[in-house]
Coordinates of C-alpha atoms and ligand atoms in Angstrom, one line a residue:
M190 CA 46.3 -4.1 -51.4
K191 CA 42.6 -3.7 -51.1
T192 CA 41.4 -3.6 -47.6
Y193 CA 37.9 -3.9 -46.2
L194 CA 38.8 -1.9 -43.1
A195 CA 38.1 1.9 -42.6
D196 CA 39.8 4.6 -44.6
S197 CA 41.3 7.6 -42.8
K198 CA 37.9 9.4 -42.7
G199 CA 36.2 6.4 -41.2
F200 CA 34.4 5.2 -44.4
Y201 CA 33.9 1.6 -45.2
G202 CA 32.9 1.9 -48.9
Q203 CA 29.8 4.2 -48.8
F204 CA 29.2 3.4 -45.1
G205 CA 30.4 5.1 -41.9
G206 CA 31.9 8.6 -41.9
T207 CA 30.9 11.6 -39.6
F208 CA 27.5 13.2 -39.8
I209 CA 27.0 15.2 -36.6
P210 CA 25.6 18.5 -35.4
D211 CA 28.2 21.3 -35.1
I212 CA 27.9 21.3 -31.3
L213 CA 29.5 17.9 -31.1
K214 CA 32.3 18.7 -33.6
P215 CA 34.9 19.7 -30.9
C216 CA 34.5 16.3 -29.1
I217 CA 34.6 14.3 -32.3
D218 CA 37.6 16.3 -33.7
E219 CA 39.6 15.7 -30.5
L220 CA 38.8 11.9 -30.6
Q221 CA 39.6 11.6 -34.4
E222 CA 42.9 13.4 -33.9
K223 CA 44.1 11.4 -30.9
Y224 CA 42.6 7.9 -30.8
L225 CA 45.1 6.1 -33.0
E226 CA 48.1 7.7 -31.2
I227 CA 46.6 6.7 -27.8
L228 CA 45.6 3.2 -28.9
N229 CA 49.1 2.5 -30.4
D230 CA 51.0 4.0 -27.4
P231 CA 53.1 1.2 -25.8
E232 CA 52.0 2.3 -22.3
F233 CA 48.3 2.2 -23.2
Q234 CA 48.8 -1.2 -24.8
E235 CA 50.6 -2.6 -21.7
E236 CA 47.8 -1.4 -19.4
Y237 CA 45.1 -2.6 -21.8
Y238 CA 46.5 -6.1 -22.3
S239 CA 47.4 -6.5 -18.7
L240 CA 43.7 -5.8 -17.7
L241 CA 42.4 -8.1 -20.4
K242 CA 44.5 -10.8 -19.0
D243 CA 44.1 -10.5 -15.2
Y244 CA 40.8 -8.6 -14.9
V245 CA 38.8 -9.9 -17.9
G246 CA 40.4 -13.4 -17.9
R247 CA 41.7 -13.5 -21.4
P248 CA 42.6 -15.2 -23.6
S249 CA 39.1 -16.7 -23.9
P250 CA 39.3 -20.4 -24.8
L251 CA 38.7 -21.7 -28.3
Y252 CA 36.6 -24.8 -27.5
L253 CA 36.1 -27.7 -29.9
S254 CA 32.4 -28.7 -29.6
K255 CA 32.2 -32.4 -29.9
H256 CA 28.4 -32.4 -30.4
L257 CA 28.3 -29.6 -33.0
S258 CA 31.3 -31.0 -34.9
Q259 CA 29.6 -34.4 -35.1
K260 CA 26.3 -32.8 -36.2
C261 CA 27.9 -30.6 -38.9
G262 CA 30.4 -33.2 -40.0
C263 CA 33.4 -30.9 -39.6
K264 CA 35.3 -29.1 -36.8
I265 CA 33.2 -26.5 -35.0
Y266 CA 35.1 -24.4 -32.5
L267 CA 33.4 -21.9 -30.1
K268 CA 35.2 -18.7 -29.2
R269 CA 34.2 -18.4 -25.6
E270 CA 33.6 -14.7 -25.0
D271 CA 30.9 -15.9 -22.5
L272 CA 33.6 -16.7 -20.1
N273 CA 34.8 -13.0 -19.8
H274 CA 34.3 -11.0 -16.6
T275 CA 30.7 -9.6 -16.8
G276 CA 29.7 -12.4 -19.2
A277 CA 30.2 -11.1 -22.7
H278 CA 32.6 -9.5 -25.2
K279 CA 31.5 -6.0 -24.3
I280 CA 34.1 -5.6 -21.6
N281 CA 37.0 -5.7 -24.1
N282 CA 35.7 -2.4 -25.5
T283 CA 34.8 -0.7 -22.2
I284 CA 38.3 -1.4 -20.7
G285 CA 39.9 0.1 -23.8
Q286 CA 37.7 3.2 -23.9
I287 CA 38.0 4.0 -20.2
L288 CA 41.8 4.0 -20.5
L289 CA 41.4 6.3 -23.4
A290 CA 39.0 8.6 -21.5
K291 CA 41.6 8.9 -18.7
R292 CA 44.3 9.9 -21.2
L293 CA 41.9 12.6 -22.5
S294 CA 41.6 13.8 -18.9
K295 CA 37.8 13.3 -18.9
T296 CA 36.1 13.0 -15.5
K297 CA 32.6 11.9 -16.4
I298 CA 31.5 8.9 -18.4
I299 CA 28.2 8.6 -20.2
A300 CA 26.9 5.6 -22.0
E301 CA 23.7 4.3 -23.6
T302 CA 22.4 0.8 -23.0
G303 CA 19.5 -1.3 -24.4
A304 CA 19.3 -4.5 -22.5
G305 CA 21.7 -3.2 -19.9
Q306 CA 24.7 -5.3 -20.8
H307 CA 26.8 -2.4 -22.1
G308 CA 25.6 -0.3 -19.1
V309 CA 26.9 -3.0 -16.7
A310 CA 30.2 -3.3 -18.6
T311 CA 30.6 0.5 -18.4
A312 CA 29.6 0.8 -14.8
T313 CA 32.1 -2.0 -14.0
V314 CA 35.1 -0.2 -15.6
C315 CA 34.0 3.1 -14.1
A316 CA 34.1 1.5 -10.6
L317 CA 37.5 0.1 -11.4
M318 CA 38.9 3.4 -12.5
G319 CA 37.0 5.7 -10.0
M320 CA 35.1 7.5 -12.7
D321 CA 31.7 9.2 -12.4
C322 CA 29.3 7.0 -14.5
H323 CA 25.9 8.0 -16.0
I324 CA 23.9 5.4 -18.0
Y325 CA 21.1 6.4 -20.4
M326 CA 18.5 3.7 -20.8
G327 CA 15.0 3.8 -22.3
K328 CA 12.3 3.9 -19.6
L329 CA 10.7 0.8 -21.0
D330 CA 14.0 -1.0 -20.9
V331 CA 14.6 0.1 -17.3
E332 CA 11.4 -1.7 -16.4
R333 CA 12.1 -4.8 -18.5
Q334 CA 15.7 -5.2 -17.4
H335 CA 15.5 -4.6 -13.8
V336 CA 18.3 -6.8 -12.6
N337 CA 20.8 -5.1 -14.8
V338 CA 19.6 -1.7 -13.5
Q339 CA 20.3 -3.0 -10.0
R340 CA 23.7 -4.2 -11.0
M341 CA 24.6 -0.8 -12.5
E342 CA 23.4 1.0 -9.3
M343 CA 25.3 -1.4 -7.1
L344 CA 28.4 -0.6 -9.2
G345 CA 27.9 3.1 -8.4
A346 CA 26.4 4.3 -11.7
T347 CA 23.4 6.7 -12.0
V348 CA 20.8 5.3 -14.4
H349 CA 18.8 8.0 -16.4
P350 CA 15.5 6.6 -17.8
A351 CA 15.0 8.1 -21.3
T352 CA 11.3 9.1 -21.6
S353 CA 11.3 10.4 -25.3
G354 CA 10.0 8.5 -28.3
S355 CA 9.4 4.8 -27.8
M356 CA 11.5 4.9 -24.6
T357 CA 14.0 2.3 -25.8
L358 CA 17.6 2.1 -27.1
K359 CA 17.3 4.7 -29.9
D360 CA 15.9 7.2 -27.5
A361 CA 18.6 6.5 -24.9
V362 CA 21.2 7.3 -27.5
D363 CA 19.5 10.5 -28.4
E364 CA 19.4 11.6 -24.8
A365 CA 23.0 10.6 -24.1
I366 CA 24.1 12.6 -27.1
A367 CA 22.1 15.6 -25.8
A368 CA 23.8 15.3 -22.4
W369 CA 27.2 15.1 -24.1
A370 CA 26.6 18.2 -26.2
K371 CA 25.9 20.2 -23.0
N372 CA 29.2 19.5 -21.4
P373 CA 31.7 18.2 -24.0
S374 CA 34.9 19.2 -22.3
E375 CA 34.3 17.0 -19.2
I376 CA 32.3 14.2 -20.6
Y377 CA 33.5 11.1 -22.4
Y378 CA 30.8 9.2 -24.4
L379 CA 31.6 5.5 -24.1
I380 CA 29.8 3.9 -27.1
G381 CA 29.0 0.2 -26.7
S382 CA 29.2 -1.1 -30.3
T383 CA 30.7 -0.3 -33.7
V384 CA 28.2 2.5 -34.3
G385 CA 28.3 6.3 -34.1
P386 CA 30.4 8.8 -36.0
H387 CA 34.0 8.1 -36.9
P388 CA 36.2 7.1 -35.0
Y389 CA 33.9 5.0 -32.9
P390 CA 33.3 2.1 -35.3
D391 CA 37.0 1.8 -36.1
M392 CA 38.0 2.3 -32.5
V393 CA 35.6 -0.3 -31.1
S394 CA 36.6 -2.7 -33.9
R395 CA 40.2 -2.3 -32.9
L396 CA 39.4 -2.9 -29.2
Q397 CA 37.4 -6.0 -30.1
S398 CA 40.0 -7.3 -32.5
I399 CA 41.6 -9.1 -29.6
I400 CA 39.0 -11.8 -30.5
S401 CA 40.4 -12.5 -34.0
K402 CA 44.0 -12.0 -32.8
E403 CA 43.5 -14.9 -30.3
I404 CA 41.6 -17.0 -32.8
K405 CA 44.6 -16.8 -35.1
Q406 CA 47.1 -17.9 -32.4
Q407 CA 44.8 -20.6 -31.1
L408 CA 44.1 -22.1 -34.5
E409 CA 47.8 -22.2 -35.2
E410 CA 48.3 -24.2 -32.0
K411 CA 45.3 -26.5 -32.5
E412 CA 45.2 -26.9 -36.3
G413 CA 48.6 -25.9 -37.5
R414 CA 47.2 -23.1 -39.7
D415 CA 46.3 -19.6 -38.6
Y416 CA 42.9 -19.2 -40.3
P417 CA 39.6 -20.9 -40.3
D418 CA 37.4 -21.8 -43.3
Y419 CA 34.4 -20.1 -41.7
L420 CA 33.9 -17.3 -39.2
I421 CA 30.4 -17.0 -37.8
A422 CA 29.1 -14.2 -35.5
C423 CA 25.9 -12.4 -34.7
I424 CA 25.4 -8.7 -35.4
G425 CA 23.5 -6.2 -33.3
G426 CA 25.6 -3.1 -33.8
G427 CA 28.4 -5.3 -35.0
S428 CA 31.1 -5.2 -32.4
N429 CA 31.6 -8.9 -31.6
A430 CA 31.3 -9.5 -35.4
S431 CA 33.9 -6.9 -36.3
G432 CA 36.2 -8.2 -33.6
T433 CA 35.8 -11.8 -34.8
V434 CA 36.7 -10.9 -38.4
Y435 CA 39.1 -8.0 -37.9
H436 CA 42.4 -9.9 -38.6
F437 CA 40.9 -12.1 -41.3
V438 CA 38.9 -9.6 -43.3
D439 CA 41.4 -9.3 -46.1
D440 CA 42.2 -13.0 -46.1
L441 CA 39.7 -14.5 -48.5
R442 CA 40.5 -18.1 -47.4
A443 CA 38.3 -17.3 -44.4
N444 CA 34.6 -17.2 -45.3
I445 CA 32.5 -14.9 -43.2
I446 CA 28.8 -15.4 -42.2
F447 CA 26.9 -13.0 -40.0
A448 CA 23.6 -13.7 -38.3
E449 CA 21.3 -10.7 -37.9
A450 CA 18.1 -10.9 -35.9
G451 CA 15.2 -11.8 -38.2
G452 CA 12.7 -11.6 -35.3
K453 CA 9.4 -13.1 -36.3
G454 CA 10.6 -13.1 -39.9
V455 CA 11.9 -10.3 -42.2
E456 CA 8.6 -10.4 -44.2
T457 CA 6.5 -9.9 -41.1
G458 CA 8.0 -6.5 -40.4
E459 CA 8.6 -7.6 -36.8
T460 CA 12.4 -7.8 -37.3
A461 CA 15.7 -6.2 -36.5
A462 CA 17.4 -7.4 -39.7
S463 CA 18.8 -4.1 -40.8
I464 CA 20.9 -5.5 -43.7
S465 CA 18.0 -7.6 -45.2
A466 CA 15.3 -4.9 -44.5
G467 CA 17.2 -1.6 -44.3
K468 CA 17.9 1.2 -46.7
E469 CA 20.9 3.6 -46.8
G470 CA 20.4 6.4 -44.4
I471 CA 22.0 8.3 -41.5
L472 CA 21.6 7.2 -37.9
H473 CA 23.4 8.4 -34.8
G474 CA 26.1 10.2 -36.7
F475 CA 27.1 7.7 -39.5
K476 CA 25.8 6.4 -42.8
T477 CA 24.5 2.9 -42.8
L478 CA 21.5 0.7 -43.5
V479 CA 18.6 1.8 -41.4
M480 CA 15.1 0.3 -41.1
Y481 CA 12.3 2.8 -41.8
D482 CA 8.5 2.6 -41.6
E483 CA 6.2 3.6 -44.4
N484 CA 6.3 7.3 -43.3
G485 CA 10.1 7.3 -43.5
E486 CA 10.5 7.4 -39.7
I487 CA 13.1 5.1 -38.1
K488 CA 11.3 1.9 -37.3
E489 CA 11.3 0.3 -33.9
P490 CA 13.1 -3.0 -34.3
Y491 CA 11.9 -6.2 -32.9
S492 CA 13.9 -9.3 -31.8
I493 CA 13.5 -11.7 -28.9
S494 CA 17.1 -10.8 -28.1
A495 CA 17.3 -7.3 -26.6
G496 CA 21.0 -7.0 -27.5
L497 CA 20.3 -7.3 -31.3
D498 CA 17.4 -4.9 -31.6
Y499 CA 19.0 -1.8 -33.1
P500 CA 17.5 -0.2 -36.2
G501 CA 20.9 0.2 -37.9
I502 CA 24.1 -1.7 -38.2
G503 CA 27.8 -1.0 -37.9
P504 CA 29.5 0.2 -41.1
L505 CA 32.0 -2.7 -41.4
P506 CA 29.3 -5.4 -41.5
A507 CA 27.2 -3.2 -43.8
H508 CA 30.2 -2.9 -46.2
L509 CA 31.2 -6.5 -46.0
A510 CA 27.6 -7.4 -46.9
A511 CA 27.4 -4.9 -49.8
E512 CA 30.7 -6.2 -51.2
K513 CA 29.5 -9.8 -50.8
R514 CA 32.6 -10.4 -48.6
A515 CA 30.2 -11.7 -45.9
L516 CA 27.1 -13.7 -46.2
V517 CA 24.3 -12.3 -44.0
L518 CA 21.5 -14.6 -42.8
A519 CA 18.4 -13.3 -41.0
I520 CA 17.9 -15.8 -38.2
N521 CA 14.4 -15.9 -36.7
D522 CA 13.6 -16.0 -32.9
D523 CA 12.6 -19.7 -33.0
E524 CA 15.8 -20.8 -34.8
A525 CA 17.9 -19.0 -32.2
L526 CA 15.9 -20.6 -29.4
K527 CA 16.3 -24.0 -30.8
A528 CA 20.1 -23.6 -31.1
A529 CA 20.2 -22.3 -27.5
F530 CA 18.4 -25.3 -26.1
E531 CA 20.6 -27.6 -28.1
L532 CA 23.9 -26.1 -26.9
T533 CA 22.5 -26.1 -23.3
E534 CA 21.4 -29.8 -23.4
K535 CA 24.3 -31.2 -25.4
E536 CA 27.3 -29.1 -24.2
G537 CA 26.2 -27.7 -20.9
I538 CA 26.7 -24.2 -22.1
I539 CA 23.7 -21.7 -21.8
P540 CA 24.4 -19.1 -24.5
A541 CA 23.2 -15.6 -24.7
L542 CA 20.2 -15.3 -27.0
E543 CA 22.3 -13.0 -29.2
S544 CA 25.0 -15.7 -29.6
A545 CA 22.3 -18.3 -30.2
H546 CA 21.6 -16.5 -33.5
A547 CA 25.2 -17.3 -34.6
L548 CA 24.8 -20.9 -33.5
A549 CA 21.6 -21.3 -35.6
V550 CA 23.7 -20.5 -38.7
L551 CA 25.1 -24.1 -38.4
D552 CA 21.7 -25.5 -39.4
R553 CA 21.6 -23.4 -42.5
V554 CA 25.0 -24.2 -44.1
T555 CA 26.5 -27.3 -45.5
F556 CA 30.2 -27.8 -44.6
K557 CA 32.9 -30.0 -46.1
P558 CA 34.5 -32.6 -43.8
E559 CA 37.8 -30.8 -43.8
D560 CA 36.3 -27.4 -42.8
V561 CA 37.4 -25.6 -39.7
V562 CA 34.6 -23.4 -38.4
V563 CA 34.8 -20.8 -35.6
V564 CA 31.5 -19.5 -34.1
T565 CA 31.9 -16.6 -31.6
L566 CA 29.8 -17.2 -28.5
S567 CA 29.5 -13.5 -27.6
G568 CA 28.0 -14.0 -24.2
R569 CA 26.4 -16.2 -21.6
G570 CA 22.7 -16.7 -21.2
D571 CA 22.1 -16.1 -17.5
K572 CA 20.4 -12.8 -18.4
D573 CA 18.0 -14.7 -20.7
I574 CA 16.8 -17.3 -18.3
N575 CA 13.3 -16.0 -18.0
T576 CA 12.8 -16.0 -21.7
Y577 CA 14.3 -19.5 -22.0
L578 CA 12.1 -20.9 -19.2
A579 CA 9.0 -19.3 -20.8
E580 CA 9.8 -20.8 -24.3
R581 CA 11.3 -24.1 -23.3
K582 CA 8.1 -26.3 -23.4
R583 CA 7.8 -25.5 -27.2
F584 CA 11.2 -27.0 -27.9
I585 CA 11.5 -30.2 -25.8
Ligands
PLP677 C1 25.4 -6.6 -26.9 C2 25.5 -8.0 -27.3 C3 25.6 -8.3 -28.6 C4 25.3 -7.4 -29.8 O1 26.2 -6.4 -29.9 P1 27.3 -6.3 -31.0 O2 27.9 -5.0 -30.9 O3 26.7 -6.6 -32.3 O4 28.3 -7.4 -30.7 C5 25.8 -9.7 -28.9 N1 25.9 -10.6 -28.0 C6 25.9 -10.3 -26.7 C7 26.1 -11.3 -25.7 C8 25.7 -8.9 -26.3 O5 25.7 -8.6 -25.0

């Protein structure tokens, strides 16, 4: 049977794979060799699922939104990843990778972070497991996301401001990789999304696939059938999206729609829409769609949502888009803001700005009355309060 998931070399069609400097080869070889055995080990699974249940608070509810259902004229369910410990889906992945790092006898964890959400999720599991934690973050982001920096420090992590390039996420990744290459035997690099060389995209997809596993069970209970007509998720690097579709990707009854960050509009150039505006290239060790400027340099992405502004995209969403298995819509800042205010006012749920991009898809698509739609609410919006307060008067 045809599958849209990764082959044994980590390729999704032409995307993914391993494109790394020789110095990182030993670390990546070790991971490639061992990750499936560790992830499938019953003892690993017992520890992972038990932490997801009692520490993260899973399963996350599948909530039927009355307001959105009425508005769209069909059933709209929200998969409530916002209710997880630390406020987003990212913890599903960090719990899994910290258990894996322990089994590889690593003592030091490094991670990159943009807005700080992955940094907080990593610092959290490092505190839980007593691991030495080092977070690389662009110097500009350190200044912009001060509260998350304080949370990481309170959790015991050391935050290293990246001062190269534009001093944002891409530079934080570059500096984390450089630190890793200096001491590969002790360090585990805990990547926060479905990006990087094989096996990271496949490994992170598997660790996030708990989302679609639960959706299947919850739809069976609520609807008497274990698939939806539509799955909708936002994509930054692609981890909540990959987790949302993982168990449905080869089931063509479930339509897939991804929302990438259009920013001020794809045509303005101020965008993070890597699928709409990107070209095939290599970024951070894998082949994907990358946004370049006119000089062929990697372009600084823009989105109102810090968690979506990455100049590339995970190989699974890139492949699903190329194969037309998924429809990808570039949702602009204002569409996301409108959707966020609507959910807040009508449902009493303040969504993360990232998740609001997925919600905005509902205004772009016409559904049939019998459709069952699941939108993944990847995180909560506490971190975005200042942006919301500044923009609110334009929307009410
Ligand atoms: C980080 C983040 C995202 C984007 O990351 P993906 O890997 O694409 O899921 C989306 N939503 C929230 C709430 C986030 O914190």
